[in-house]
C-alpha positions as a printed NumPy array, in Angstrom:
array([[ -56.797,   -3.437,   83.448],
       [ -58.992,   -4.321,   86.755],
       [ -57.726,   -7.813,   87.701],
       [ -54.301,   -6.376,   88.296],
       [ -55.879,   -3.914,   90.823],
       [ -57.418,   -6.06 ,   91.96 ],
       [ -54.088,   -8.153,   93.421],
       [ -52.596,   -5.305,   93.753],
       [ -55.509,   -3.52 ,   96.328],
       [ -55.018,   -7.45 ,   97.948],
       [ -51.824,   -7.249,   98.621],
       [ -52.506,   -4.176,  100.477],
       [ -54.717,   -5.487,  102.746],
       [ -53.268,   -8.881,  103.667],
       [ -50.027,   -6.555,  103.977],
       [ -51.711,   -4.042,  106.424],
       [ -53.225,   -7.154,  109.008],
       [ -49.645,   -8.912,  108.388],
       [ -48.565,   -5.855,  110.614],
       [ -52.188,   -5.059,  112.232],
       [ -51.705,   -9.215,  113.468],
       [ -47.62 ,   -8.14 ,  114.31 ],
       [ -48.333,   -5.274,  116.415],
       [ -51.674,   -6.616,  118.702],
       [ -51.555,   -9.643,  117.258],
       [ -50.047,  -10.834,  122.029],
       [ -52.931,   -8.827,  122.477],
       [ -55.704,  -10.543,  120.894],
       [ -55.032,  -13.828,  121.84 ],
       [ -54.122,  -12.962,  125.45 ],
       [ -57.506,  -11.711,  125.76 ],
       [ -58.864,  -15.019,  124.022],
       [ -57.582,  -16.644,  127.211],
       [ -58.365,  -14.706,  130.343],
       [ -61.953,  -14.999,  127.85 ],
       [ -61.705,  -18.934,  128.494],
       [ -59.912,  -18.537,  132.2  ],
       [ -62.35 ,  -16.142,  133.492],
       [ -64.768,  -18.889,  132.725],
       [ -63.25 ,  -21.953,  133.273],
       [ -62.876,  -19.772,  137.163],
       [ -66.179,  -18.958,  137.258],
       [ -67.987,  -22.388,  136.523],
       [ -65.398,  -23.523,  139.082],
       [ -66.943,  -21.25 ,  141.337],
       [ -70.679,  -22.599,  140.592],
       [ -69.207,  -26.184,  141.549],
       [ -68.481,  -25.366,  144.169],
       [ -71.035,  -23.127,  145.47 ],
       [ -73.42 ,  -25.768,  144.905],
       [ -72.064,  -28.488,  146.381],
       [ -71.416,  -26.354,  149.772],
       [ -74.633,  -25.504,  149.005],
       [ -75.757,  -28.99 ,  149.672],
       [ -73.253,  -29.973,  152.413],
       [ -74.773,  -27.269,  154.537],
       [ -78.512,  -28.522,  153.114],
       [ -77.467,  -32.069,  154.93 ],
       [ -76.21 ,  -30.322,  158.157],
       [ -78.491,  -28.02 ,  158.983],
       [ -82.111,  -31.114,  157.783],
       [ -79.482,  -32.889,  160.796],
       [ -79.222,  -30.314,  163.482],
       [ -83.227,  -29.997,  163.113],
       [ -83.279,  -33.638,  163.267],
       [ -82.188,  -34.189,  166.477],
       [ -84.386,  -30.842,  168.021],
       [ -87.063,  -33.117,  166.819],
       [ -86.298,  -36.148,  169.102],
       [ -85.808,  -33.504,  172.292],
       [ -82.044,  -33.856,  171.862],
       [ -81.876,  -30.082,  172.489],
       [ -77.788,  -29.039,  173.45 ],
       [ -75.761,  -32.015,  171.011],
       [ -79.273,  -29.543,  168.25 ],
       [ -77.88 ,  -26.033,  169.506],
       [ -74.129,  -27.705,  169.303],
       [ -74.939,  -28.723,  164.959],
       [ -76.442,  -25.746,  164.355],
       [ -73.767,  -23.194,  166.257],
       [ -71.518,  -24.914,  164.906],
       [ -73.595,  -24.101,  161.49 ],
       [ -73.05 ,  -20.748,  162.631],
       [ -69.329,  -20.312,  162.276],
       [ -69.1  ,  -21.585,  158.761],
       [ -71.874,  -22.351,  156.597],
       [ -72.539,  -19.343,  153.388],
       [ -74.895,  -16.252,  154.339],
       [ -78.349,  -17.421,  154.729],
       [ -77.967,  -20.388,  156.66 ],
       [ -75.833,  -18.594,  159.603],
       [ -77.762,  -16.539,  160.469],
       [ -81.005,  -19.133,  160.493],
       [ -78.301,  -20.794,  162.489],
       [ -78.512,  -18.361,  165.149],
       [ -81.841,  -18.438,  165.178],
       [ -82.158,  -22.164,  166.072],
       [ -79.703,  -22.3  ,  168.299],
       [ -80.957,  -20.086,  170.049],
       [ -84.219,  -21.745,  170.338],
       [ -82.744,  -24.701,  171.487],
       [ -80.647,  -22.864,  174.229],
       [ -84.258,  -22.134,  175.66 ],
       [ -85.107,  -25.564,  177.056],
       [ -82.517,  -25.406,  179.135],
       [ -81.713,  -21.618,  179.49 ],
       [ -83.816,  -18.582,  178.765],
       [ -82.402,  -16.063,  180.011],
       [ -79.268,  -17.407,  178.248],
       [ -81.569,  -17.658,  175.186],
       [ -83.058,  -14.617,  175.518],
       [ -79.634,  -12.516,  175.85 ],
       [ -78.89 ,  -14.396,  172.219],
       [ -81.673,  -13.078,  170.882],
       [ -80.847,   -9.479,  172.596],
       [ -77.636,   -9.56 ,  169.938],
       [ -79.435,  -11.19 ,  166.887],
       [ -81.319,   -7.897,  167.322],
       [ -78.79 ,   -6.133,  167.544],
       [ -76.428,   -7.299,  164.995],
       [ -75.985,   -4.456,  162.651],
       [ -75.464,   -7.528,  159.627],
       [ -79.095,   -8.538,  159.727],
       [ -81.488,   -7.157,  157.869],
       [ -83.783,   -5.326,  159.549],
       [ -86.327,   -8.158,  159.838],
       [ -84.319,  -10.195,  160.813],
       [ -83.832,   -7.847,  164.089],
       [ -86.908,   -7.145,  164.858],
       [ -87.236,  -11.563,  164.438],
       [ -85.389,  -11.858,  166.482],
       [ -87.15 ,   -8.63 ,  169.303],
       [ -89.848,  -11.284,  168.537],
       [ -89.035,  -13.727,  169.765],
       [ -86.659,  -12.526,  173.184],
       [ -90.413,  -11.15 ,  173.961],
       [ -91.696,  -15.015,  173.953],
       [ -90.115,  -15.88 ,  176.349],
       [ -89.972,  -12.575,  178.573],
       [ -93.909,  -13.357,  178.797],
       [ -93.104,  -16.562,  180.968],
       [ -89.964,  -15.155,  182.884],
       [ -89.254,  -11.063,  182.584],
       [ -91.787,   -7.893,  183.487],
       [ -93.957,   -6.435,  181.46 ],
       [ -90.704,   -3.643,  181.433],
       [ -88.886,   -6.552,  179.816],
       [ -91.665,   -7.367,  177.318],
       [ -92.044,   -3.539,  176.227],
       [ -87.927,   -3.11 ,  176.027],
       [ -88.126,   -5.496,  173.083],
       [ -91.112,   -4.655,  171.313],
       [ -93.172,   -2.418,  172.009],
       [ -91.474,   -0.014,  169.188],
       [ -93.235,   -2.729,  166.944],
       [ -96.107,   -2.714,  168.048],
       [ -96.201,    1.144,  167.704],
       [ -95.071,    0.754,  163.834],
       [ -96.538,   -0.557,  160.751],
       [ -94.672,   -3.842,  160.485],
       [ -96.024,   -7.25 ,  160.042],
       [ -94.662,   -7.685,  162.859],
       [ -96.998,   -4.896,  164.86 ],
       [ -99.859,   -7.301,  164.929],
       [ -97.868,   -9.936,  167.103],
       [ -95.732,   -7.559,  169.396],
       [ -99.538,   -6.6  ,  170.74 ],
       [-100.148,   -9.427,  171.1  ],
       [ -96.999,  -10.306,  173.282],
       [ -97.428,   -6.871,  175.872],
       [-101.029,   -8.12 ,  176.23 ],
       [-100.112,  -11.533,  176.694],
       [ -97.67 ,   -9.971,  179.87 ],
       [ -99.995,   -7.418,  180.659],
       [-102.603,  -10.197,  181.401],
       [-100.261,  -12.622,  182.897],
       [ -99.399,   -9.975,  185.537],
       [-102.372,   -8.687,  186.883],
       [-102.299,   -4.779,  185.032],
       [-105.529,   -6.249,  183.354],
       [-106.943,   -2.254,  182.205],
       [-103.66 ,   -2.611,  180.663],
       [-104.324,   -5.871,  178.747],
       [-107.511,   -5.362,  177.872],
       [-106.571,   -1.73 ,  176.85 ],
       [-103.796,   -3.267,  174.124],
       [-105.974,   -6.206,  172.724],
       [-108.704,   -3.266,  172.263],
       [-105.97 ,   -1.515,  169.816],
       [-105.078,   -5.41 ,  168.829],
       [-108.804,   -5.462,  167.948],
       [-109.293,   -1.909,  166.295],
       [-106.697,   -2.806,  163.675],
       [-108.703,   -3.916,  160.866],
       [-105.285,   -5.528,  158.912],
       [-104.808,   -8.209,  162.736],
       [-104.594,  -11.774,  161.561],
       [-107.811,  -13.865,  162.686],
       [-105.717,  -15.982,  164.884],
       [-104.052,  -12.952,  166.797],
       [-107.669,  -11.196,  166.724],
       [-108.884,  -14.355,  168.316],
       [-106.724,  -14.173,  171.129],
       [-107.348,  -10.57 ,  171.493],
       [-111.073,  -11.593,  171.458],
       [-110.864,  -13.625,  174.636],
       [-108.137,  -11.418,  176.856],
       [-110.341,   -8.569,  176.779],
       [-113.598,  -10.5  ,  177.685],
       [-111.623,  -12.078,  180.62 ],
       [-110.455,   -8.292,  181.453],
       [-113.968,   -6.021,  180.898],
       [-115.051,   -5.275,  183.861],
       [-118.07 ,   -6.606,  185.686],
       [-120.945,   -4.942,  185.58 ],
       [-122.065,   -3.173,  188.355],
       [-125.183,   -3.955,  190.393],
       [-128.178,   -0.633,  190.812],
       [-126.447,    1.64 ,  193.128],
       [-123.325,    0.192,  192.979],
       [-119.27 ,    1.307,  192.142],
       [-118.104,   -0.643,  189.409],
       [-115.813,   -4.265,  190.759],
       [-112.511,   -4.518,  189.063],
       [-112.206,   -7.287,  186.809],
       [-111.542,  -10.47 ,  188.187],
       [-108.011,  -12.211,  188.077],
       [-108.615,  -15.247,  185.88 ],
       [-105.919,  -18.234,  184.408],
       [-103.432,  -16.645,  181.781],
       [-104.304,  -18.123,  178.173],
       [-101.07 ,  -20.314,  177.627],
       [ -98.465,  -17.984,  176.178],
       [ -97.323,  -18.466,  172.075],
       [ -94.26 ,  -21.169,  172.864],
       [ -89.901,  -20.69 ,  172.156],
       [ -90.055,  -22.952,  169.678],
       [ -91.09 ,  -22.517,  165.624]])
C-alpha cells in the first residue's frame, strides 16, 4: 500500500510541476536569456572600456613626448584633441596640460584657460583650486598683486593643503611689485603655520630675510628695507 501512495504522490508532484512549467516556463527561459545577455553586454562594455583606455594612454604619452621635445604647439593641439574625446579622467588632465603648453606662447590666454577650468563645476573642488594656483603662478610674472590675490586669496585664508602655495605666490607677487612690507607679512604668516612644507618654508624664510627692515643706527629712524633682486617665480610647467 505504501508503494501505491508514493506513486500517487509522485504523479501528483509531476502534474503540478507540469502545470507550473506550462504557466511560468516561458518567464524562466526569458530570465535566463536576459541574465546571459546582460553578462555578455557587461563583458563587452568592459572590454571596450579597456581598449579605449589603452588607446587614450598611448595618445596621452605621445602628447607628453611632444611637450618634452619642446614642440609646444603640437603638444597643445594633441592635448586639446584628447580633451574633446578622451575618457573623463583623461579629459581634465589633458585640459590642464593644454593650458600649460599654451603658456609657453600666450600667457594671457593660458591664464584665461586656467580661469575657465577654475569655473568649471564639472571638475572636482580640488581640480578647480589647482587651476586657480596655476593661473596665479603665471600672473606672478605677468600680472599685478591684485590679479594673484583674486585667484588664490580665499585659498591662502583657508585650510586647504594648497594654502601654502597660495600664500607663497602672494608673497612673491608682493615682492616683485615692491611691496616689501606686505611680502614680509605674508612670509611671516607662512612661517607661523606649523604644517608649511619644508620647501615653501625655506623660500618664505628667504623672502622674509630680504624684506626685513635694516637695523637703525643710534638716534636714527629705521630706514625702509632696500629692494633686492626678486627670487625666481615658480615655473608654469607642472
